[in-house]
Amino acid sequence: MNDIAVDVLIIGAGPSGCVAASYLKNNGVSCKVVEKSTFPRFVIGESLLPRCMDHFEETGLLDALMARQYEIKSGARFLKDDVVCNFDFSKKHTPGWDYTWQVPRADFDHTLAKEVEKKGVDITFGHEVTDVAFDAQGHSTTTVKDENGKEYKVSAKFIIDSSGYGRVLPRLLDLDKPSSLTPNSAIFTHVKDSQRPAGVEGTLITFDIVRDDVWLWVIPFSNGNTSIGFVGPTDFIESYEGSNTGKLREMLKLSEYYYDRLKDEEFLFEPHIIKNYSKAVKQLYGKGYALTGNSAEFLDPVFSSGVTFATESGLRAAKLVTKQLQGEDVDWEEEYTGHIMKGVDVFRTYVHEWYTGNLQKIFFHRPENPVIKEQICAVLAGYVWDQTNPFVKNHDRLVKTVAKVIDMENERAM
């Protein structure tokens, strides 16, 4: 392949890269997408949040996704002991989408990429970024290796790194840093789900808390398959011996609710394990580049925030790059890092307080407080930038405060 020159190089053709590419194309900015994998390819992150529907709609990608008829996700269910906590996205504090989807990511990402290609964006699959160099102006020369091992160069005025777990620029520029979250791991697979109940029960996404710090996800898809996986401390996952299949089958015994339904289901692939999945970086941008999605921060999957942060940051980066290329001043620290980290900090608090047990106290306390539930529901829907929501604005202390009130109520009742 010959050397290429574009305004923006996008690394990665997942949801973040596709949203960024679609926005840039819609606004007359030349871009190229380089993707290491060949699509369709398996990837985790199959539960979306309503907030990301705004991003697909704004960038002209929504209709192609609608046509795929993915399983509707109108809320989420949390189980613990004998208590059920249901969140309904139509009953949330912040206005916005009342539903989203549960998606097999191989099909979902492939649909996005094909739609972006239809718009005229050049995406090369099976090509790997091996090196990048920036000049004093922030312009870059990126070395790419094609599927035959032949190298070529891409010159760009800006790079958007949407490489996800590949974390291309964090690796090449030494931007990784330890996450502040507890080191958890996940083990997961898909099943045919032949025992799936009819009606709503068979479509609900559910998080079954089998131990305060261990939970099972069950994500039904419209194609009849279901994603299942356990999340817990890394030493808990590693305590199970044998093959990954043996580990996951043994763990399923922890779920009183789902064991009978899933115990005899064939795993459609050998279960994968992702160890210590939470990631962080020293900075979200630099002269000539921005990190989006999992290339930047990846939190715990308990609230399904991954794709939403990917599309939020991909779209935000594309908008700011467009302004910058048009000669406008962009304050990347305030307009990019400041904005993204406000949302990340909210979800980080919720993840942290989930594992301290404080958030679980609120979820499973009875009777429920409908106002508090609507405010938390807006967070779980991905609307974590709404400062009118007390559980966004005061996230760092309000969860703890409400949990303490519940403790005091319980003490008085004893």
mmCIF file of C-alpha atoms in Angstrom:
data_model
loop_
_atom_site.group_PDB
_atom_site.id
_atom_site.type_symbol
_atom_site.label_atom_id
_atom_site.label_comp_id
_atom_site.label_asym_id
_atom_site.label_seq_id
_atom_site.Cartn_x
_atom_site.Cartn_y
_atom_site.Cartn_z
ATOM 1 C CA MET A 1 0.000 0.000 0.000
ATOM 2 C CA ASN A 2 1.203 3.503 -0.810
ATOM 3 C CA ASP A 3 1.785 6.126 1.861
ATOM 4 C CA ILE A 4 -1.305 8.146 2.819
ATOM 5 C CA ALA A 5 -1.970 11.689 4.029
ATOM 6 C CA VAL A 6 -5.206 12.609 5.857
ATOM 7 C CA ASP A 7 -6.456 15.181 8.325
ATOM 8 C CA VAL A 8 -7.215 12.578 11.008
ATOM 9 C CA LEU A 9 -6.014 9.020 11.534
ATOM 10 C CA ILE A 10 -8.346 6.896 13.637
ATOM 11 C CA ILE A 11 -6.895 3.766 15.225
ATOM 12 C CA GLY A 12 -9.638 1.182 15.751
ATOM 13 C CA ALA A 13 -12.984 0.542 14.033
ATOM 14 C CA GLY A 14 -15.073 -0.215 17.125
ATOM 15 C CA PRO A 15 -17.994 1.990 18.251
ATOM 16 C CA SER A 16 -15.714 4.844 19.349
ATOM 17 C CA GLY A 17 -13.748 4.905 16.097
ATOM 18 C CA CYS A 18 -16.860 4.571 13.941
ATOM 19 C CA VAL A 19 -18.720 7.379 15.724
ATOM 20 C CA ALA A 20 -15.647 9.629 15.373
ATOM 21 C CA ALA A 21 -15.166 8.716 11.700
ATOM 22 C CA SER A 22 -18.833 9.262 10.864
ATOM 23 C CA TYR A 23 -18.843 12.704 12.471
ATOM 24 C CA LEU A 24 -15.642 13.727 10.698
ATOM 25 C CA LYS A 25 -16.945 12.516 7.336
ATOM 26 C CA ASN A 26 -20.248 14.311 7.844
ATOM 27 C CA ASN A 27 -18.306 17.530 8.455
ATOM 28 C CA GLY A 28 -15.913 17.298 5.527
ATOM 29 C CA VAL A 29 -12.803 16.230 7.442
ATOM 30 C CA SER A 30 -10.681 13.625 5.679
ATOM 31 C CA CYS A 31 -9.932 10.587 7.820
ATOM 32 C CA LYS A 32 -8.673 7.030 7.625
ATOM 33 C CA VAL A 33 -9.395 4.168 10.011
ATOM 34 C CA VAL A 34 -6.803 1.468 10.685
ATOM 35 C CA GLU A 35 -8.103 -1.669 12.416
ATOM 36 C CA LYS A 36 -5.880 -4.541 13.552
ATOM 37 C CA SER A 37 -8.648 -7.165 13.550
ATOM 38 C CA THR A 38 -10.676 -8.559 10.678
ATOM 39 C CA PHE A 39 -14.419 -7.973 11.119
ATOM 40 C CA PRO A 40 -16.703 -9.493 12.234
ATOM 41 C CA ARG A 41 -14.753 -10.300 15.362
ATOM 42 C CA PHE A 42 -15.734 -11.156 18.914
ATOM 43 C CA VAL A 43 -15.397 -8.533 21.619
ATOM 44 C CA ILE A 44 -16.971 -8.116 25.037
ATOM 45 C CA GLY A 45 -19.146 -5.173 26.118
ATOM 46 C CA GLU A 46 -22.568 -6.341 24.944
ATOM 47 C CA SER A 47 -24.847 -4.249 27.154
ATOM 48 C CA LEU A 48 -25.317 -0.631 26.066
ATOM 49 C CA LEU A 49 -26.741 2.410 27.866
ATOM 50 C CA PRO A 50 -29.402 4.807 26.547
ATOM 51 C CA ARG A 51 -26.924 7.702 26.422
ATOM 52 C CA CYS A 52 -25.041 6.165 23.504
ATOM 53 C CA MET A 53 -28.214 6.212 21.375
ATOM 54 C CA ASP A 54 -27.789 9.995 21.220
ATOM 55 C CA HIS A 55 -24.349 9.497 19.688
ATOM 56 C CA PHE A 56 -25.524 7.053 17.021
ATOM 57 C CA GLU A 57 -28.409 9.356 16.139
ATOM 58 C CA GLU A 58 -26.256 12.487 15.901
ATOM 59 C CA THR A 59 -23.689 10.843 13.627
ATOM 60 C CA GLY A 60 -26.196 9.221 11.266
ATOM 61 C CA LEU A 61 -25.566 5.626 12.340
ATOM 62 C CA LEU A 62 -28.822 4.892 14.153
ATOM 63 C CA ASP A 63 -30.937 3.679 11.226
ATOM 64 C CA ALA A 64 -28.446 0.965 10.238
ATOM 65 C CA LEU A 65 -28.430 -0.303 13.829
ATOM 66 C CA MET A 66 -32.219 -0.163 14.126
ATOM 67 C CA ALA A 67 -32.498 -2.426 11.094
ATOM 68 C CA ARG A 68 -30.626 -5.199 12.935
ATOM 69 C CA GLN A 69 -33.463 -5.588 15.479
ATOM 70 C CA TYR A 70 -31.253 -6.126 18.497
ATOM 71 C CA GLU A 71 -32.785 -7.103 21.844
ATOM 72 C CA ILE A 72 -34.355 -4.083 23.489
ATOM 73 C CA LYS A 73 -32.867 -3.132 26.842
ATOM 74 C CA SER A 74 -35.424 -0.979 28.673
ATOM 75 C CA GLY A 75 -33.754 -1.270 32.067
ATOM 76 C CA ALA A 76 -31.737 -3.640 34.213
ATOM 77 C CA ARG A 77 -32.445 -6.136 36.988
ATOM 78 C CA PHE A 78 -30.263 -6.770 40.026
ATOM 79 C CA LEU A 79 -30.781 -9.832 42.233
ATOM 80 C CA LYS A 80 -29.409 -10.460 45.709
ATOM 81 C CA ASP A 81 -30.634 -13.185 48.037
ATOM 82 C CA ASP A 82 -34.422 -12.936 47.764
ATOM 83 C CA VAL A 83 -34.591 -9.249 46.829
ATOM 84 C CA VAL A 84 -35.093 -7.954 43.273
ATOM 85 C CA CYS A 85 -34.171 -4.420 42.209
ATOM 86 C CA ASN A 86 -35.559 -3.396 38.812
ATOM 87 C CA PHE A 87 -34.544 -0.190 37.066
ATOM 88 C CA ASP A 88 -36.827 1.112 34.308
ATOM 89 C CA PHE A 89 -35.123 3.636 31.990
ATOM 90 C CA SER A 90 -38.482 5.339 31.362
ATOM 91 C CA LYS A 91 -38.508 6.290 35.056
ATOM 92 C CA LYS A 92 -35.333 8.313 35.382
ATOM 93 C CA HIS A 93 -34.471 11.816 36.533
ATOM 94 C CA THR A 94 -32.829 12.994 33.313
ATOM 95 C CA PRO A 95 -34.747 13.312 30.017
ATOM 96 C CA GLY A 96 -33.368 11.144 27.231
ATOM 97 C CA TRP A 97 -33.650 7.778 25.565
ATOM 98 C CA ASP A 98 -35.781 5.273 27.475
ATOM 99 C CA TYR A 99 -34.115 2.208 25.975
ATOM 100 C CA THR A 100 -31.049 0.853 24.269
ATOM 101 C CA TRP A 101 -29.913 -2.629 23.156
ATOM 102 C CA GLN A 102 -28.241 -5.863 24.208
ATOM 103 C CA VAL A 103 -25.979 -6.714 21.269
ATOM 104 C CA PRO A 104 -23.668 -9.445 20.006
ATOM 105 C CA ARG A 105 -20.709 -7.158 19.474
ATOM 106 C CA ALA A 106 -19.357 -9.033 16.450
ATOM 107 C CA ASP A 107 -22.508 -8.155 14.508
ATOM 108 C CA PHE A 108 -22.949 -4.732 16.097
ATOM 109 C CA ASP A 109 -19.427 -3.485 15.398
ATOM 110 C CA HIS A 110 -19.472 -4.947 11.886
ATOM 111 C CA THR A 111 -22.751 -3.124 11.161
ATOM 112 C CA LEU A 112 -21.254 0.171 12.333
ATOM 113 C CA ALA A 113 -18.084 -0.308 10.284
ATOM 114 C CA LYS A 114 -19.997 -1.182 7.117
ATOM 115 C CA GLU A 115 -22.189 1.906 7.512
ATOM 116 C CA VAL A 116 -19.131 4.125 7.959
ATOM 117 C CA GLU A 117 -17.601 2.606 4.836
ATOM 118 C CA LYS A 118 -20.835 3.356 2.948
ATOM 119 C CA LYS A 119 -20.302 7.001 3.849
ATOM 120 C CA GLY A 120 -16.968 6.847 2.023
ATOM 121 C CA VAL A 121 -14.557 6.451 4.938
ATOM 122 C CA ASP A 122 -11.497 4.307 4.158
ATOM 123 C CA ILE A 123 -11.189 1.487 6.717
ATOM 124 C CA THR A 124 -8.376 -1.045 6.399
ATOM 125 C CA PHE A 125 -8.825 -4.256 8.396
ATOM 126 C CA GLY A 126 -5.997 -6.545 9.479
ATOM 127 C CA HIS A 127 -3.515 -3.647 9.572
ATOM 128 C CA GLU A 128 -1.490 -2.946 12.712
ATOM 129 C CA VAL A 129 0.028 0.325 13.935
ATOM 130 C CA THR A 130 3.618 -0.387 14.947
ATOM 131 C CA ASP A 131 5.103 3.079 15.495
ATOM 132 C CA VAL A 132 4.164 6.740 15.615
ATOM 133 C CA ALA A 133 6.230 9.938 15.585
ATOM 134 C CA PHE A 134 5.025 13.496 16.218
ATOM 135 C CA ASP A 135 6.679 16.720 15.039
ATOM 136 C CA ALA A 136 6.703 20.026 16.901
ATOM 137 C CA GLN A 137 3.298 21.009 15.474
ATOM 138 C CA GLY A 138 1.703 17.760 16.584
ATOM 139 C CA HIS A 139 1.520 16.339 13.085
ATOM 140 C CA SER A 140 2.188 12.621 13.015
ATOM 141 C CA THR A 141 3.746 9.956 10.875
ATOM 142 C CA THR A 142 2.382 6.534 11.749
ATOM 143 C CA THR A 143 3.918 3.273 10.606
ATOM 144 C CA VAL A 144 1.352 0.622 9.712
ATOM 145 C CA LYS A 145 1.951 -3.028 8.841
ATOM 146 C CA ASP A 146 -0.517 -4.684 6.483
ATOM 147 C CA GLU A 147 -1.714 -8.293 6.527
ATOM 148 C CA ASN A 148 1.325 -9.349 4.481
ATOM 149 C CA GLY A 149 3.821 -7.673 6.792
ATOM 150 C CA LYS A 150 4.505 -4.798 4.416
ATOM 151 C CA GLU A 151 4.829 -1.360 6.025
ATOM 152 C CA TYR A 152 3.448 1.968 4.873
ATOM 153 C CA LYS A 153 3.132 5.431 6.420
ATOM 154 C CA VAL A 154 0.097 7.514 7.298
ATOM 155 C CA SER A 155 0.660 11.261 7.723
ATOM 156 C CA ALA A 156 -2.019 13.022 9.760
ATOM 157 C CA LYS A 157 -2.643 16.335 11.448
ATOM 158 C CA PHE A 158 -4.257 14.505 14.379
ATOM 159 C CA ILE A 159 -4.697 10.960 15.720
ATOM 160 C CA ILE A 160 -7.775 9.663 17.526
ATOM 161 C CA ASP A 161 -6.813 6.445 19.310
ATOM 162 C CA SER A 162 -9.925 4.289 19.581
ATOM 163 C CA SER A 163 -7.986 1.029 19.740
ATOM 164 C CA GLY A 164 -9.791 -0.257 22.841
ATOM 165 C CA TYR A 165 -8.015 -3.083 24.632
ATOM 166 C CA GLY A 166 -5.193 -2.736 22.071
ATOM 167 C CA ARG A 167 -4.301 0.580 23.764
ATOM 168 C CA VAL A 168 -1.955 1.542 20.925
ATOM 169 C CA LEU A 169 -0.847 5.037 21.927
ATOM 170 C CA PRO A 170 -0.777 4.290 25.666
ATOM 171 C CA ARG A 171 1.714 1.501 24.881
ATOM 172 C CA LEU A 172 3.789 3.406 22.339
ATOM 173 C CA LEU A 173 3.880 6.660 24.345
ATOM 174 C CA ASP A 174 4.114 5.129 27.847
ATOM 175 C CA LEU A 175 0.814 6.609 29.004
ATOM 176 C CA ASP A 176 -0.518 3.710 31.089
ATOM 177 C CA LYS A 177 -0.880 4.003 34.847
ATOM 178 C CA PRO A 178 -2.419 1.699 37.489
ATOM 179 C CA SER A 179 -6.176 1.903 37.958
ATOM 180 C CA SER A 180 -7.470 3.074 41.332
ATOM 181 C CA LEU A 181 -10.130 0.346 41.272
ATOM 182 C CA THR A 182 -9.821 -3.073 42.893
ATOM 183 C CA PRO A 183 -8.148 -5.605 40.539
ATOM 184 C CA ASN A 184 -11.086 -7.684 39.306
ATOM 185 C CA SER A 185 -11.306 -10.213 36.495
ATOM 186 C CA ALA A 186 -14.052 -11.708 34.342
ATOM 187 C CA ILE A 187 -14.783 -15.121 32.818
ATOM 188 C CA PHE A 188 -17.499 -15.369 30.152
ATOM 189 C CA THR A 189 -18.975 -17.188 27.169
ATOM 190 C CA HIS A 190 -22.178 -17.428 25.097
ATOM 191 C CA VAL A 191 -24.822 -20.158 25.327
ATOM 192 C CA LYS A 192 -27.708 -21.100 23.040
ATOM 193 C CA ASP A 193 -30.077 -20.641 26.009
ATOM 194 C CA SER A 194 -32.516 -23.373 24.973
ATOM 195 C CA GLN A 195 -34.315 -23.104 28.342
ATOM 196 C CA ARG A 196 -34.966 -19.369 28.004
ATOM 197 C CA PRO A 197 -38.437 -18.518 29.388
ATOM 198 C CA ALA A 198 -41.004 -16.820 27.169
ATOM 199 C CA GLY A 199 -41.907 -13.171 27.626
ATOM 200 C CA VAL A 200 -40.084 -10.494 29.556
ATOM 201 C CA GLU A 201 -38.214 -12.938 31.791
ATOM 202 C CA GLY A 202 -36.405 -14.317 28.773
ATOM 203 C CA THR A 203 -35.206 -10.908 27.576
ATOM 204 C CA LEU A 204 -34.150 -9.157 30.803
ATOM 205 C CA ILE A 205 -30.525 -8.290 31.381
ATOM 206 C CA THR A 206 -29.773 -9.409 34.928
ATOM 207 C CA PHE A 207 -26.937 -9.036 37.407
ATOM 208 C CA ASP A 208 -27.108 -11.811 39.981
ATOM 209 C CA ILE A 209 -25.021 -10.929 43.044
ATOM 210 C CA VAL A 210 -23.866 -14.259 44.414
ATOM 211 C CA ARG A 211 -21.423 -12.680 46.878
ATOM 212 C CA ASP A 212 -20.925 -9.026 47.814
ATOM 213 C CA ASP A 213 -17.958 -8.821 45.460
ATOM 214 C CA VAL A 214 -18.908 -11.493 42.900
ATOM 215 C CA TRP A 215 -21.724 -11.313 40.361
ATOM 216 C CA LEU A 216 -23.058 -13.097 37.300
ATOM 217 C CA TRP A 217 -24.243 -11.259 34.199
ATOM 218 C CA VAL A 218 -26.947 -12.717 31.967
ATOM 219 C CA ILE A 219 -27.474 -10.811 28.703
ATOM 220 C CA PRO A 220 -30.041 -12.301 26.291
ATOM 221 C CA PHE A 221 -29.717 -11.465 22.564
ATOM 222 C CA SER A 222 -32.479 -11.367 19.960
ATOM 223 C CA ASN A 223 -30.776 -14.210 18.022
ATOM 224 C CA GLY A 224 -31.570 -16.677 20.820
ATOM 225 C CA ASN A 225 -28.080 -16.752 22.306
ATOM 226 C CA THR A 226 -27.221 -15.362 25.733
ATOM 227 C CA SER A 227 -23.988 -13.951 27.115
ATOM 228 C CA ILE A 228 -23.078 -15.147 30.611
ATOM 229 C CA GLY A 229 -20.099 -14.253 32.753
ATOM 230 C CA PHE A 230 -18.835 -13.900 36.281
ATOM 231 C CA VAL A 231 -16.951 -10.894 37.620
ATOM 232 C CA GLY A 232 -15.032 -10.932 40.869
ATOM 233 C CA PRO A 233 -11.657 -10.449 42.532
ATOM 234 C CA THR A 234 -8.843 -11.902 40.458
ATOM 235 C CA ASP A 235 -7.853 -14.307 43.237
ATOM 236 C CA PHE A 236 -11.460 -15.570 43.333
ATOM 237 C CA ILE A 237 -11.444 -16.351 39.598
ATOM 238 C CA GLU A 238 -8.029 -17.994 39.910
ATOM 239 C CA SER A 239 -9.154 -20.130 42.866
ATOM 240 C CA TYR A 240 -11.115 -22.376 40.504
ATOM 241 C CA GLU A 241 -8.970 -25.097 38.967
ATOM 242 C CA GLY A 242 -9.117 -26.824 35.610
ATOM 243 C CA SER A 243 -10.102 -25.571 32.173
ATOM 244 C CA ASN A 244 -12.002 -22.338 31.660
ATOM 245 C CA THR A 245 -15.065 -24.411 30.827
ATOM 246 C CA GLY A 246 -14.719 -26.314 34.098
ATOM 247 C CA LYS A 247 -14.227 -23.089 36.053
ATOM 248 C CA LEU A 248 -17.345 -21.437 34.657
ATOM 249 C CA ARG A 249 -19.516 -24.538 35.063
ATOM 250 C CA GLU A 250 -18.484 -24.772 38.698
ATOM 251 C CA MET A 251 -19.157 -21.068 39.280
ATOM 252 C CA LEU A 252 -22.670 -21.390 37.870
ATOM 253 C CA LYS A 253 -23.544 -23.435 40.965
ATOM 254 C CA LEU A 254 -23.282 -20.161 42.926
ATOM 255 C CA SER A 255 -26.406 -18.815 41.214
ATOM 256 C CA GLU A 256 -29.569 -20.226 42.743
ATOM 257 C CA TYR A 257 -31.644 -18.235 40.266
ATOM 258 C CA TYR A 258 -29.944 -19.282 37.020
ATOM 259 C CA TYR A 259 -28.242 -22.604 37.704
ATOM 260 C CA ASP A 260 -31.078 -24.863 36.580
ATOM 261 C CA ARG A 261 -31.600 -22.829 33.406
ATOM 262 C CA LEU A 262 -27.923 -22.776 32.418
ATOM 263 C CA LYS A 263 -26.310 -25.883 33.904
ATOM 264 C CA ASP A 264 -26.753 -28.096 30.827
ATOM 265 C CA GLU A 265 -26.297 -25.454 28.127
ATOM 266 C CA GLU A 266 -23.438 -25.969 25.697
ATOM 267 C CA PHE A 267 -20.890 -23.171 25.727
ATOM 268 C CA LEU A 268 -20.633 -21.758 22.208
ATOM 269 C CA PHE A 269 -16.917 -21.097 22.732
ATOM 270 C CA GLU A 270 -14.317 -21.866 25.375
ATOM 271 C CA PRO A 271 -14.858 -19.223 28.076
ATOM 272 C CA HIS A 272 -12.506 -16.247 27.926
ATOM 273 C CA ILE A 273 -10.848 -14.715 30.978
ATOM 274 C CA ILE A 274 -9.832 -11.058 31.182
ATOM 275 C CA LYS A 275 -7.621 -10.408 34.200
ATOM 276 C CA ASN A 276 -7.345 -7.068 35.990
ATOM 277 C CA TYR A 277 -9.377 -5.358 33.277
ATOM 278 C CA SER A 278 -9.672 -1.846 34.783
ATOM 279 C CA LYS A 279 -7.291 0.571 33.064
ATOM 280 C CA ALA A 280 -6.194 4.184 33.444
ATOM 281 C CA VAL A 281 -3.837 6.616 31.718
ATOM 282 C CA LYS A 282 -1.637 9.545 32.692
ATOM 283 C CA GLN A 283 -3.422 11.874 30.258
ATOM 284 C CA LEU A 284 -6.314 11.721 27.788
ATOM 285 C CA TYR A 285 -4.736 13.898 25.113
ATOM 286 C CA GLY A 286 -1.452 15.356 23.920
ATOM 287 C CA LYS A 287 -0.230 17.540 21.110
ATOM 288 C CA GLY A 288 -1.657 15.889 18.038
ATOM 289 C CA TYR A 289 -3.690 13.097 19.631
ATOM 290 C CA ALA A 290 -6.603 12.121 21.865
ATOM 291 C CA LEU A 291 -7.402 8.807 23.554
ATOM 292 C CA THR A 292 -11.000 7.579 23.477
ATOM 293 C CA GLY A 293 -12.958 4.688 24.940
ATOM 294 C CA ASN A 294 -11.005 1.812 26.432
ATOM 295 C CA SER A 295 -7.762 3.313 25.137
ATOM 296 C CA ALA A 296 -8.205 5.858 27.916
ATOM 297 C CA GLU A 297 -10.141 4.660 30.971
ATOM 298 C CA PHE A 298 -11.909 1.329 31.432
ATOM 299 C CA LEU A 299 -13.972 0.821 34.568
ATOM 300 C CA ASP A 300 -15.653 -2.245 36.011
ATOM 301 C CA PRO A 301 -18.432 -3.638 33.749
ATOM 302 C CA VAL A 302 -21.055 -3.846 36.502
ATOM 303 C CA PHE A 303 -22.920 -0.814 35.103
ATOM 304 C CA SER A 304 -22.151 -1.393 31.414
ATOM 305 C CA SER A 305 -20.492 1.980 30.895
ATOM 306 C CA GLY A 306 -17.810 0.875 28.410
ATOM 307 C CA VAL A 307 -19.485 1.498 25.053
ATOM 308 C CA THR A 308 -21.115 4.715 26.264
ATOM 309 C CA PHE A 309 -17.790 6.220 27.312
ATOM 310 C CA ALA A 310 -16.325 4.986 24.028
ATOM 311 C CA THR A 311 -18.918 6.773 21.910
ATOM 312 C CA GLU A 312 -19.081 9.855 24.165
ATOM 313 C CA SER A 313 -15.311 10.338 23.954
ATOM 314 C CA GLY A 314 -15.107 9.428 20.262
ATOM 315 C CA LEU A 315 -17.737 11.980 19.335
ATOM 316 C CA ARG A 316 -16.290 14.619 21.652
ATOM 317 C CA ALA A 317 -12.789 14.185 20.237
ATOM 318 C CA ALA A 318 -14.084 14.368 16.661
ATOM 319 C CA LYS A 319 -15.978 17.590 17.368
ATOM 320 C CA LEU A 320 -12.945 19.242 18.959
ATOM 321 C CA VAL A 321 -10.607 18.113 16.172
ATOM 322 C CA THR A 322 -13.006 19.575 13.612
ATOM 323 C CA LYS A 323 -13.000 22.914 15.428
ATOM 324 C CA GLN A 324 -9.214 22.868 15.666
ATOM 325 C CA LEU A 325 -8.751 22.102 11.963
ATOM 326 C CA GLN A 326 -11.083 24.994 11.171
ATOM 327 C CA GLY A 327 -8.713 27.342 12.991
ATOM 328 C CA GLU A 328 -10.686 27.677 16.224
ATOM 329 C CA ASP A 329 -9.001 27.553 19.604
ATOM 330 C CA VAL A 330 -9.653 24.377 21.582
ATOM 331 C CA ASP A 331 -8.956 24.003 25.281
ATOM 332 C CA TRP A 332 -8.384 20.246 25.332
ATOM 333 C CA GLU A 333 -7.891 20.176 29.094
ATOM 334 C CA GLU A 334 -11.261 21.736 29.822
ATOM 335 C CA GLU A 335 -13.331 20.701 26.802
ATOM 336 C CA TYR A 336 -12.069 17.135 26.531
ATOM 337 C CA THR A 337 -10.382 15.854 29.685
ATOM 338 C CA GLY A 338 -12.599 17.953 31.950
ATOM 339 C CA HIS A 339 -15.782 16.765 30.290
ATOM 340 C CA ILE A 340 -14.901 13.073 29.984
ATOM 341 C CA MET A 341 -13.487 12.793 33.491
ATOM 342 C CA LYS A 342 -16.613 14.302 35.035
ATOM 343 C CA GLY A 343 -18.527 11.312 33.733
ATOM 344 C CA VAL A 344 -15.764 8.822 34.513
ATOM 345 C CA ASP A 345 -15.545 10.102 38.089
ATOM 346 C CA VAL A 346 -19.285 9.588 38.605
ATOM 347 C CA PHE A 347 -19.171 6.006 37.378
ATOM 348 C CA ARG A 348 -15.937 5.334 39.274
ATOM 349 C CA THR A 349 -17.713 6.367 42.477
ATOM 350 C CA TYR A 350 -20.612 4.033 41.725
ATOM 351 C CA VAL A 351 -18.269 1.126 40.952
ATOM 352 C CA HIS A 352 -16.266 1.773 44.130
ATOM 353 C CA GLU A 353 -19.373 2.083 46.292
ATOM 354 C CA TRP A 354 -20.834 -1.047 44.722
ATOM 355 C CA TYR A 355 -17.911 -3.071 46.004
ATOM 356 C CA THR A 356 -17.845 -1.351 49.406
ATOM 357 C CA GLY A 357 -21.462 -2.480 49.702
ATOM 358 C CA ASN A 358 -22.909 1.021 50.108
ATOM 359 C CA LEU A 359 -24.626 1.095 46.737
ATOM 360 C CA GLN A 360 -25.954 -2.421 47.198
ATOM 361 C CA LYS A 361 -27.571 -1.277 50.461
ATOM 362 C CA ILE A 362 -29.468 1.391 48.505
ATOM 363 C CA PHE A 363 -30.455 -0.967 45.673
ATOM 364 C CA PHE A 364 -31.848 -3.662 47.956
ATOM 365 C CA HIS A 365 -33.269 -1.566 50.816
ATOM 366 C CA ARG A 366 -37.003 -1.902 51.261
ATOM 367 C CA PRO A 367 -39.180 0.056 50.954
ATOM 368 C CA GLU A 368 -37.603 1.784 47.950
ATOM 369 C CA ASN A 369 -37.359 5.561 47.771
ATOM 370 C CA PRO A 370 -38.801 6.430 44.320
ATOM 371 C CA VAL A 371 -37.020 9.794 44.032
ATOM 372 C CA ILE A 372 -33.615 8.337 44.852
ATOM 373 C CA LYS A 373 -34.292 5.444 42.498
ATOM 374 C CA GLU A 374 -35.126 7.771 39.577
ATOM 375 C CA GLN A 375 -31.939 9.749 40.181
ATOM 376 C CA ILE A 376 -29.765 6.623 40.313
ATOM 377 C CA CYS A 377 -31.577 5.234 37.262
ATOM 378 C CA ALA A 378 -30.449 8.280 35.251
ATOM 379 C CA VAL A 379 -26.854 7.475 36.191
ATOM 380 C CA LEU A 380 -27.307 3.843 35.160
ATOM 381 C CA ALA A 381 -28.730 5.088 31.837
ATOM 382 C CA GLY A 382 -25.455 6.916 31.206
ATOM 383 C CA TYR A 383 -26.622 10.489 31.799
ATOM 384 C CA VAL A 384 -23.706 11.232 34.113
ATOM 385 C CA TRP A 385 -23.154 14.820 32.996
ATOM 386 C CA ASP A 386 -26.520 16.103 34.255
ATOM 387 C CA GLN A 387 -25.715 18.439 37.126
ATOM 388 C CA THR A 388 -29.406 18.779 38.026
ATOM 389 C CA ASN A 389 -29.209 15.211 39.334
ATOM 390 C CA PRO A 390 -28.052 15.165 42.975
ATOM 391 C CA PHE A 391 -26.622 11.669 42.484
ATOM 392 C CA VAL A 392 -24.407 13.106 39.738
ATOM 393 C CA LYS A 393 -23.551 16.471 41.267
ATOM 394 C CA ASN A 394 -22.859 15.060 44.740
ATOM 395 C CA HIS A 395 -21.889 11.525 43.744
ATOM 396 C CA ASP A 396 -18.754 11.502 45.885
ATOM 397 C CA ARG A 397 -20.682 11.834 49.144
ATOM 398 C CA LEU A 398 -24.388 11.177 48.526
ATOM 399 C CA VAL A 399 -24.128 7.400 48.090
ATOM 400 C CA LYS A 400 -22.234 7.150 51.383
ATOM 401 C CA THR A 401 -24.740 9.431 53.132
ATOM 402 C CA VAL A 402 -27.795 7.468 52.034
ATOM 403 C CA ALA A 403 -26.102 4.182 52.961
ATOM 404 C CA LYS A 404 -25.420 5.531 56.475
ATOM 405 C CA VAL A 405 -29.083 6.520 56.842
ATOM 406 C CA ILE A 406 -30.086 2.974 55.866
ATOM 407 C CA ASP A 407 -27.657 1.560 58.454
ATOM 408 C CA MET A 408 -29.201 3.755 61.142
ATOM 409 C CA GLU A 409 -32.713 2.664 60.146
ATOM 410 C CA ASN A 410 -31.667 -0.951 60.330
ATOM 411 C CA GLU A 411 -30.107 -0.448 63.756
ATOM 412 C CA ARG A 412 -33.309 1.164 65.093
ATOM 413 C CA ALA A 413 -35.352 -1.730 63.712
ATOM 414 C CA MET A 414 -33.268 -4.325 65.572
#
